[in-house]
Amino acid sequence: MSADVTGGVAAGGRTRSPLRAGVVGLGWAGQQHMDAYALRPDVELVAIAGLEDEPRVRLGELYGLPGSGLFRGYDEMIAQADLDVISVATPTALHAPVALAALAAGVHVLSEKPLAEDAERGAAMVEAARSADRVLDVSFNHRRRGDVKALKKLVDDGALGEIYYAKAGWLRRSGIPGLGTWFTRKALAGGGPLMDIGVHMLDMALHLMGEPAAQAVSASTYAKFGPRGRGGSVDRPTVAPGADGTVPFEVEDLSTAFVRLSGGATLLLEASWASYIKADELYVVLYGSEGGAVLGTPGVWNQSRLDVLTEMHGVPAELFPVLGPDGRHGEAVDDFLAKVLAPDWSGFHGEDALTRALVVDAAYRSAEEQREIRLD
């Protein structure tokens, strides 16, 4: 593999710039990837794919794509669009099929989270990326928050000392994303809030802690709202309840997991789509030998905030670091492209995302079997 100084990358035996990008999925997440590619001078968004006719045509017009750049199916787009990179923003069960087809064609892949509906499919994606020697990345956009980036720098610089315990969670008062839709079908989504939003918190916690290896998981899951048609998100479509008042709901609506990590550290993780709490929460709390940190603001779930608890000259102190901007999907795309343009793709084959999938799988297995699951 070779890269020229203008940003072109060897793909299919050629070196070129701009890179040719395609996006599968026409929803909100897919549009974030389209925006990010369109803003890059060294990337040309040349194709989008999705089954919905009206959004496909409208987005094609918005991004200046000719009819030849609009596809219903991902397979024909991969075969015809001559891509270098592709983003996958589809229901979870389609992540693996799209990624495997793209990698087999020599195309680098950026997938929305989670990696796949289970670790077995995720492992197949990682193996395909290694075999093809192409980048496989997952858009964990929340680790690009300003507070996460600031806290990561503090941890890496040793300001908190040894991180021996962490708590992380994303809890909603009412926010099941589409009662009865693919989000609540196990075969399509792989799981409920642990798979959907909990994996973000798992990623943030492991990222901040320095990627300790998960050794064992003990978890419980509950479904107290969804099966009764309660807890739906007001801005997502909902399938009407049947005569018995229920809707298709095959996953959990709350999960909690205790994860034992290498070096003796532990992580308490929780995620819910619906629960009787005062307000939505998104938080990470780190306990360190030289200091602690609280990320997030209870009651204002998406507001960046970071409190650092420490001592100064023997006096307890609380610091409020100045935070940079949130990078979100745009920064995730930029990070993916930086990997594509790197001189060596080893280590960029989706290994980190697979570690998250293994923990999630172990958590669901632990909840089902009501015992701790070891990962070593």
Short mmCIF file of C-alpha atoms in Angstrom, two decimals:
data_model
loop_
_atom_site.label_atom_id
_atom_site.label_comp_id
_atom_site.label_asym_id
_atom_site.label_seq_id
_atom_site.Cartn_x
_atom_site.Cartn_y
_atom_site.Cartn_z
CA MET A 1 0.00 0.00 0.00
CA SER A 2 1.18 3.51 -0.77
CA ALA A 3 -0.20 6.97 -0.23
CA ASP A 4 0.70 10.08 -2.15
CA VAL A 5 1.24 13.44 -0.46
CA THR A 6 -2.07 14.81 -1.71
CA GLY A 7 -4.07 12.22 0.20
CA GLY A 8 -4.62 9.57 -2.45
CA VAL A 9 -4.42 5.96 -1.37
CA ALA A 10 -3.71 2.76 -3.19
CA ALA A 11 -7.00 1.00 -3.86
CA GLY A 12 -7.35 -1.77 -6.39
CA GLY A 13 -3.77 -1.15 -7.51
CA ARG A 14 -4.22 2.60 -8.09
CA THR A 15 -3.16 5.68 -6.21
CA ARG A 16 -5.58 8.54 -6.41
CA SER A 17 -7.01 11.60 -4.78
CA PRO A 18 -9.73 12.39 -3.98
CA LEU A 19 -10.86 9.17 -2.35
CA ARG A 20 -14.19 7.89 -3.64
CA ALA A 21 -16.73 7.43 -0.82
CA GLY A 22 -20.11 5.76 -0.59
CA VAL A 23 -22.69 5.60 2.20
CA VAL A 24 -25.22 2.81 2.84
CA GLY A 25 -28.19 4.03 4.87
CA LEU A 26 -30.25 7.19 4.35
CA GLY A 27 -31.25 7.97 7.94
CA TRP A 28 -29.85 10.51 10.37
CA ALA A 29 -26.59 8.63 11.00
CA GLY A 30 -25.98 8.05 7.29
CA GLN A 31 -26.50 11.74 6.62
CA GLN A 32 -23.86 12.62 9.22
CA HIS A 33 -21.36 10.54 7.26
CA MET A 34 -22.47 12.14 3.99
CA ASP A 35 -21.93 15.61 5.47
CA ALA A 36 -18.48 14.66 6.75
CA TYR A 37 -17.32 13.27 3.42
CA ALA A 38 -18.77 16.23 1.52
CA LEU A 39 -16.74 18.65 3.66
CA ARG A 40 -13.42 16.95 2.90
CA PRO A 41 -11.48 18.37 -0.08
CA ASP A 42 -9.62 15.07 -0.44
CA VAL A 43 -12.80 12.96 -0.60
CA GLU A 44 -15.54 12.80 -3.20
CA LEU A 45 -18.93 11.45 -2.13
CA VAL A 46 -19.87 9.50 -5.26
CA ALA A 47 -22.65 7.11 -4.19
CA ILE A 48 -25.39 6.47 -1.64
CA ALA A 49 -27.59 3.42 -1.21
CA GLY A 50 -30.93 2.84 0.50
CA LEU A 51 -34.32 1.30 -0.14
CA GLU A 52 -36.36 4.47 0.44
CA ASP A 53 -36.96 6.09 -2.95
CA GLU A 54 -37.89 9.65 -1.94
CA PRO A 55 -35.04 10.20 0.55
CA ARG A 56 -32.55 8.65 -1.87
CA VAL A 57 -33.51 11.08 -4.65
CA ARG A 58 -33.65 14.06 -2.28
CA LEU A 59 -30.24 13.32 -0.79
CA GLY A 60 -28.81 12.73 -4.24
CA GLU A 61 -29.91 16.22 -5.23
CA LEU A 62 -28.58 17.70 -1.98
CA TYR A 63 -25.10 16.24 -2.50
CA GLY A 64 -25.03 16.75 -6.27
CA LEU A 65 -25.00 13.06 -7.13
CA PRO A 66 -26.05 11.96 -10.61
CA GLY A 67 -28.58 9.19 -11.04
CA SER A 68 -25.72 6.77 -11.60
CA GLY A 69 -24.61 7.43 -8.01
CA LEU A 70 -27.94 6.41 -6.44
CA PHE A 71 -28.52 2.74 -5.59
CA ARG A 72 -31.21 0.73 -3.88
CA GLY A 73 -28.90 -2.09 -2.86
CA TYR A 74 -25.44 -2.00 -1.29
CA ASP A 75 -24.23 -4.91 -3.40
CA GLU A 76 -24.77 -3.09 -6.69
CA MET A 77 -23.20 0.07 -5.26
CA ILE A 78 -20.07 -1.84 -4.23
CA ALA A 79 -19.92 -3.53 -7.64
CA GLN A 80 -20.45 -0.41 -9.74
CA ALA A 81 -19.35 2.73 -7.85
CA ASP A 82 -15.59 2.07 -7.81
CA LEU A 83 -15.24 2.99 -4.13
CA ASP A 84 -12.23 3.46 -1.89
CA VAL A 85 -14.19 3.87 1.38
CA ILE A 86 -17.71 3.08 2.51
CA SER A 87 -19.81 4.01 5.54
CA VAL A 88 -22.40 1.57 6.86
CA ALA A 89 -25.34 3.23 8.64
CA THR A 90 -27.97 0.50 8.50
CA PRO A 91 -29.86 -1.64 11.02
CA THR A 92 -27.33 -3.62 13.04
CA ALA A 93 -27.94 -6.97 11.36
CA LEU A 94 -26.80 -5.51 8.03
CA HIS A 95 -23.43 -4.25 9.32
CA ALA A 96 -21.69 -7.57 8.72
CA PRO A 97 -23.15 -8.33 5.26
CA VAL A 98 -22.29 -4.87 3.92
CA ALA A 99 -18.84 -4.82 5.51
CA LEU A 100 -17.95 -8.32 4.31
CA ALA A 101 -18.99 -7.48 0.74
CA ALA A 102 -17.03 -4.23 0.79
CA LEU A 103 -13.89 -5.74 2.30
CA ALA A 104 -13.97 -8.55 -0.27
CA ALA A 105 -13.97 -5.83 -2.93
CA GLY A 106 -10.96 -4.09 -1.35
CA VAL A 107 -12.95 -1.19 0.13
CA HIS A 108 -12.19 0.30 3.56
CA VAL A 109 -15.18 0.22 5.93
CA LEU A 110 -16.51 2.61 8.58
CA SER A 111 -19.53 1.14 10.35
CA GLU A 112 -21.96 2.69 12.76
CA LYS A 113 -21.96 1.13 16.21
CA PRO A 114 -22.20 -1.60 17.30
CA LEU A 115 -19.78 -3.68 15.25
CA ALA A 116 -22.41 -6.37 14.59
CA GLU A 117 -25.41 -8.07 16.18
CA ASP A 118 -23.11 -10.45 18.05
CA ALA A 119 -19.42 -11.09 18.59
CA GLU A 120 -19.34 -14.06 16.20
CA ARG A 121 -20.38 -11.87 13.28
CA GLY A 122 -18.07 -9.14 14.50
CA ALA A 123 -15.15 -11.56 14.57
CA ALA A 124 -15.91 -12.53 10.98
CA MET A 125 -15.70 -8.85 10.01
CA VAL A 126 -12.37 -8.42 11.76
CA GLU A 127 -10.95 -11.54 10.11
CA ALA A 128 -12.15 -10.31 6.71
CA ALA A 129 -10.45 -6.94 7.29
CA ARG A 130 -7.20 -8.68 8.21
CA SER A 131 -7.37 -11.01 5.23
CA ALA A 132 -8.06 -8.12 2.83
CA ASP A 133 -5.69 -5.80 4.71
CA ARG A 134 -8.23 -3.01 4.72
CA VAL A 135 -9.30 -0.65 7.50
CA LEU A 136 -12.38 -1.63 9.50
CA ASP A 137 -13.48 1.07 11.94
CA VAL A 138 -16.58 1.79 14.04
CA SER A 139 -18.02 5.27 14.53
CA PHE A 140 -18.08 5.59 18.33
CA ASN A 141 -18.90 9.25 17.99
CA HIS A 142 -19.42 9.95 21.70
CA ARG A 143 -15.73 9.42 22.49
CA ARG A 144 -15.22 12.57 20.35
CA ARG A 145 -17.10 14.73 22.89
CA GLY A 146 -15.10 17.65 24.22
CA ASP A 147 -15.30 16.42 27.81
CA VAL A 148 -14.18 12.90 26.84
CA LYS A 149 -11.18 14.24 24.91
CA ALA A 150 -10.16 16.49 27.81
CA LEU A 151 -10.50 13.69 30.36
CA LYS A 152 -8.56 11.28 28.16
CA LYS A 153 -5.63 13.71 28.06
CA LEU A 154 -5.68 14.09 31.85
CA VAL A 155 -5.72 10.32 32.35
CA ASP A 156 -2.94 9.74 29.81
CA ASP A 157 -0.83 12.43 31.51
CA GLY A 158 -1.22 10.64 34.84
CA ALA A 159 -3.27 13.35 36.56
CA LEU A 160 -5.64 10.80 38.12
CA GLY A 161 -3.03 8.14 38.84
CA GLU A 162 -4.17 4.52 38.59
CA ILE A 163 -7.81 4.18 37.49
CA TYR A 164 -9.07 1.28 39.58
CA TYR A 165 -12.87 1.69 39.35
CA ALA A 166 -15.29 3.30 36.92
CA LYS A 167 -19.03 3.76 36.52
CA ALA A 168 -20.68 4.57 33.21
CA GLY A 169 -24.28 4.77 32.13
CA TRP A 170 -26.84 6.14 29.73
CA LEU A 171 -30.35 6.10 31.17
CA ARG A 172 -33.55 7.40 29.60
CA ARG A 173 -36.83 8.20 31.30
CA SER A 174 -38.73 7.29 28.13
CA GLY A 175 -36.85 6.61 24.92
CA ILE A 176 -37.34 3.19 23.36
CA PRO A 177 -36.32 3.98 19.75
CA GLY A 178 -39.30 2.68 17.80
CA LEU A 179 -41.49 0.22 19.69
CA GLY A 180 -42.04 -2.80 17.46
CA THR A 181 -39.52 -1.64 14.82
CA TRP A 182 -36.16 -3.28 14.04
CA PHE A 183 -34.70 -1.73 17.20
CA THR A 184 -36.79 -4.09 19.35
CA ARG A 185 -36.33 -7.24 17.22
CA LYS A 186 -33.44 -9.34 18.51
CA ALA A 187 -32.51 -10.80 15.12
CA LEU A 188 -32.17 -7.31 13.62
CA ALA A 189 -30.76 -5.32 16.55
CA GLY A 190 -28.92 -7.99 18.53
CA GLY A 191 -30.18 -6.54 21.81
CA GLY A 192 -31.76 -3.56 23.51
CA PRO A 193 -30.22 -0.52 25.22
CA LEU A 194 -26.99 -2.34 26.11
CA MET A 195 -26.40 -2.95 22.40
CA ASP A 196 -27.74 0.44 21.31
CA ILE A 197 -26.54 3.08 23.80
CA GLY A 198 -24.75 1.05 26.46
CA VAL A 199 -22.03 0.13 23.98
CA HIS A 200 -21.24 3.86 23.68
CA MET A 201 -20.66 4.03 27.44
CA LEU A 202 -18.63 0.82 27.42
CA ASP A 203 -16.47 2.28 24.65
CA MET A 204 -16.03 5.59 26.48
CA ALA A 205 -15.08 3.90 29.75
CA LEU A 206 -12.57 1.45 28.27
CA HIS A 207 -11.11 4.21 26.08
CA LEU A 208 -10.65 6.51 29.08
CA MET A 209 -9.22 3.74 31.28
CA GLY A 210 -6.52 2.88 28.73
CA GLU A 211 -8.08 -0.21 27.15
CA PRO A 212 -7.83 -2.74 30.00
CA ALA A 213 -8.84 -6.24 28.93
CA ALA A 214 -12.23 -7.50 30.11
CA GLN A 215 -11.81 -10.71 32.08
CA ALA A 216 -15.28 -11.49 33.44
CA VAL A 217 -18.82 -10.09 33.22
CA SER A 218 -21.81 -10.45 35.52
CA ALA A 219 -25.03 -8.88 34.25
CA SER A 220 -28.80 -8.66 34.53
CA THR A 221 -31.39 -7.45 32.02
CA TYR A 222 -35.02 -6.42 32.41
CA ALA A 223 -37.99 -5.77 30.11
CA LYS A 224 -40.62 -3.96 32.17
CA PHE A 225 -41.83 -1.25 29.78
CA GLY A 226 -41.48 -2.34 26.14
CA PRO A 227 -43.60 -5.52 26.31
CA ARG A 228 -46.50 -3.40 27.58
CA GLY A 229 -46.12 -0.79 24.84
CA ARG A 230 -44.72 1.79 27.26
CA GLY A 231 -41.58 3.92 27.20
CA GLY A 232 -41.56 4.74 23.50
CA SER A 233 -39.61 7.70 22.16
CA VAL A 234 -41.88 10.55 21.09
CA ASP A 235 -39.84 11.22 17.94
CA ARG A 236 -39.59 7.62 16.68
CA PRO A 237 -42.25 5.53 14.88
CA THR A 238 -44.13 3.00 16.98
CA VAL A 239 -46.01 -0.11 15.89
CA ALA A 240 -49.59 0.01 17.17
CA PRO A 241 -50.27 -2.42 20.05
CA GLY A 242 -52.21 -5.58 19.30
CA ALA A 243 -55.55 -6.54 20.79
CA ASP A 244 -53.79 -7.68 23.96
CA GLY A 245 -52.06 -4.31 24.33
CA THR A 246 -48.58 -5.56 23.47
CA VAL A 247 -46.13 -4.78 20.66
CA PRO A 248 -43.28 -6.88 19.26
CA PHE A 249 -40.53 -6.50 21.86
CA GLU A 250 -37.82 -9.15 22.02
CA VAL A 251 -35.01 -7.32 23.84
CA GLU A 252 -34.38 -5.72 27.22
CA ASP A 253 -35.26 -2.15 28.18
CA LEU A 254 -32.72 -1.96 31.03
CA SER A 255 -29.39 -3.69 31.54
CA THR A 256 -26.67 -3.55 34.14
CA ALA A 257 -23.26 -5.22 34.09
CA PHE A 258 -20.26 -5.55 36.39
CA VAL A 259 -17.05 -6.04 34.41
CA ARG A 260 -13.77 -7.29 35.90
CA LEU A 261 -10.78 -5.83 34.05
CA SER A 262 -7.09 -6.64 33.80
CA GLY A 263 -4.92 -5.18 36.51
CA GLY A 264 -7.70 -5.54 39.09
CA ALA A 265 -9.84 -2.62 37.86
CA THR A 266 -13.63 -2.93 37.64
CA LEU A 267 -16.40 -1.19 35.70
CA LEU A 268 -20.08 -0.84 36.54
CA LEU A 269 -22.13 -0.27 33.38
CA GLU A 270 -25.84 0.49 33.04
CA ALA A 271 -28.11 1.39 30.15
CA SER A 272 -31.85 1.86 29.83
CA TRP A 273 -34.34 3.03 27.26
CA ALA A 274 -37.12 3.48 29.81
CA SER A 275 -37.15 3.70 33.61
CA TYR A 276 -38.78 5.79 36.29
CA ILE A 277 -35.99 8.27 36.92
CA LYS A 278 -36.11 12.05 37.29
CA ALA A 279 -34.42 12.83 33.98
CA ASP A 280 -32.21 11.29 31.31
CA GLU A 281 -28.57 10.77 32.33
CA LEU A 282 -25.29 10.16 30.53
CA TYR A 283 -22.26 9.87 32.77
CA VAL A 284 -18.80 8.41 33.33
CA VAL A 285 -17.21 8.48 36.79
CA LEU A 286 -13.54 7.54 37.22
CA TYR A 287 -11.93 6.66 40.55
CA GLY A 288 -8.16 7.14 40.51
CA SER A 289 -5.39 6.85 43.07
CA GLU A 290 -4.45 10.53 42.61
CA GLY A 291 -7.78 12.02 41.60
CA GLY A 292 -11.29 11.36 40.37
CA ALA A 293 -13.45 12.68 37.56
CA VAL A 294 -17.15 13.07 36.84
CA LEU A 295 -18.11 13.44 33.19
CA GLY A 296 -21.61 14.53 32.22
CA THR A 297 -24.42 16.44 33.90
CA PRO A 298 -27.35 14.54 35.47
CA GLY A 299 -30.59 15.85 34.08
CA VAL A 300 -28.96 17.35 30.98
CA TRP A 301 -27.79 14.15 29.32
CA ASN A 302 -26.09 15.55 26.26
CA GLN A 303 -24.33 18.54 27.80
CA SER A 304 -20.55 18.32 27.97
CA ARG A 305 -19.18 18.86 31.47
CA LEU A 306 -16.14 17.62 33.36
CA ASP A 307 -15.40 17.90 37.09
CA VAL A 308 -12.00 16.76 38.32
CA LEU A 309 -11.60 15.98 42.02
CA THR A 310 -8.06 16.15 43.39
CA GLU A 311 -5.81 17.84 45.98
CA MET A 312 -3.59 20.88 45.66
CA HIS A 313 -0.89 21.24 48.30
CA GLY A 314 -2.83 18.91 50.56
CA VAL A 315 -6.09 20.82 50.17
CA PRO A 316 -9.10 19.10 48.51
CA ALA A 317 -9.79 20.80 45.18
CA GLU A 318 -12.35 20.62 42.41
CA LEU A 319 -11.29 21.64 38.91
CA PHE A 320 -13.43 22.46 35.88
CA PRO A 321 -11.23 22.10 32.75
CA VAL A 322 -11.91 24.27 29.73
CA LEU A 323 -13.43 21.93 27.14
CA GLY A 324 -12.89 21.91 23.42
CA PRO A 325 -15.68 21.41 20.87
CA ASP A 326 -17.49 18.13 20.33
CA GLY A 327 -16.22 16.30 17.26
CA ARG A 328 -19.01 13.72 16.92
CA HIS A 329 -19.55 11.97 13.57
CA GLY A 330 -17.41 14.38 11.59
CA GLU A 331 -14.38 13.66 13.74
CA ALA A 332 -15.10 9.93 13.64
CA VAL A 333 -15.02 10.09 9.83
CA ASP A 334 -11.82 12.13 9.94
CA ASP A 335 -10.18 9.57 12.25
CA PHE A 336 -11.25 6.76 9.92
CA LEU A 337 -9.78 8.54 6.90
CA ALA A 338 -6.54 9.17 8.79
CA LYS A 339 -6.25 5.41 9.28
CA VAL A 340 -6.98 4.81 5.60
CA LEU A 341 -4.23 7.27 4.68
CA ALA A 342 -1.73 5.78 7.14
CA PRO A 343 1.25 3.86 5.71
CA ASP A 344 0.37 0.70 7.63
CA TRP A 345 -3.12 -0.71 8.27
CA SER A 346 -2.14 -3.34 10.83
CA GLY A 347 -4.00 -2.66 14.07
CA PHE A 348 -6.81 -0.93 12.18
CA HIS A 349 -8.87 -4.05 11.48
CA GLY A 350 -11.64 -3.47 14.03
CA GLU A 351 -9.97 -5.13 17.01
CA ASP A 352 -11.09 -2.50 19.55
CA ALA A 353 -14.71 -2.72 18.41
CA LEU A 354 -14.58 -6.51 18.75
CA THR A 355 -13.54 -6.21 22.39
CA ARG A 356 -16.75 -4.25 23.01
CA ALA A 357 -18.81 -6.89 21.21
CA LEU A 358 -17.29 -9.65 23.33
CA VAL A 359 -18.25 -7.83 26.56
CA VAL A 360 -21.80 -7.23 25.34
CA ASP A 361 -22.17 -10.89 24.32
CA ALA A 362 -20.88 -12.00 27.72
CA ALA A 363 -23.32 -9.66 29.47
CA TYR A 364 -26.32 -11.10 27.63
CA ARG A 365 -25.12 -14.62 28.29
CA SER A 366 -24.59 -13.82 31.97
CA ALA A 367 -28.10 -12.39 32.26
CA GLU A 368 -29.59 -15.45 30.58
CA GLU A 369 -27.63 -18.01 32.59
CA GLN A 370 -27.59 -15.95 35.81
CA ARG A 371 -23.90 -16.41 36.44
CA GLU A 372 -20.58 -14.69 35.83
CA ILE A 373 -19.07 -15.27 32.40
CA ARG A 374 -15.28 -15.35 32.04
CA LEU A 375 -13.66 -14.02 28.89
CA ASP A 376 -10.13 -15.33 29.24
#
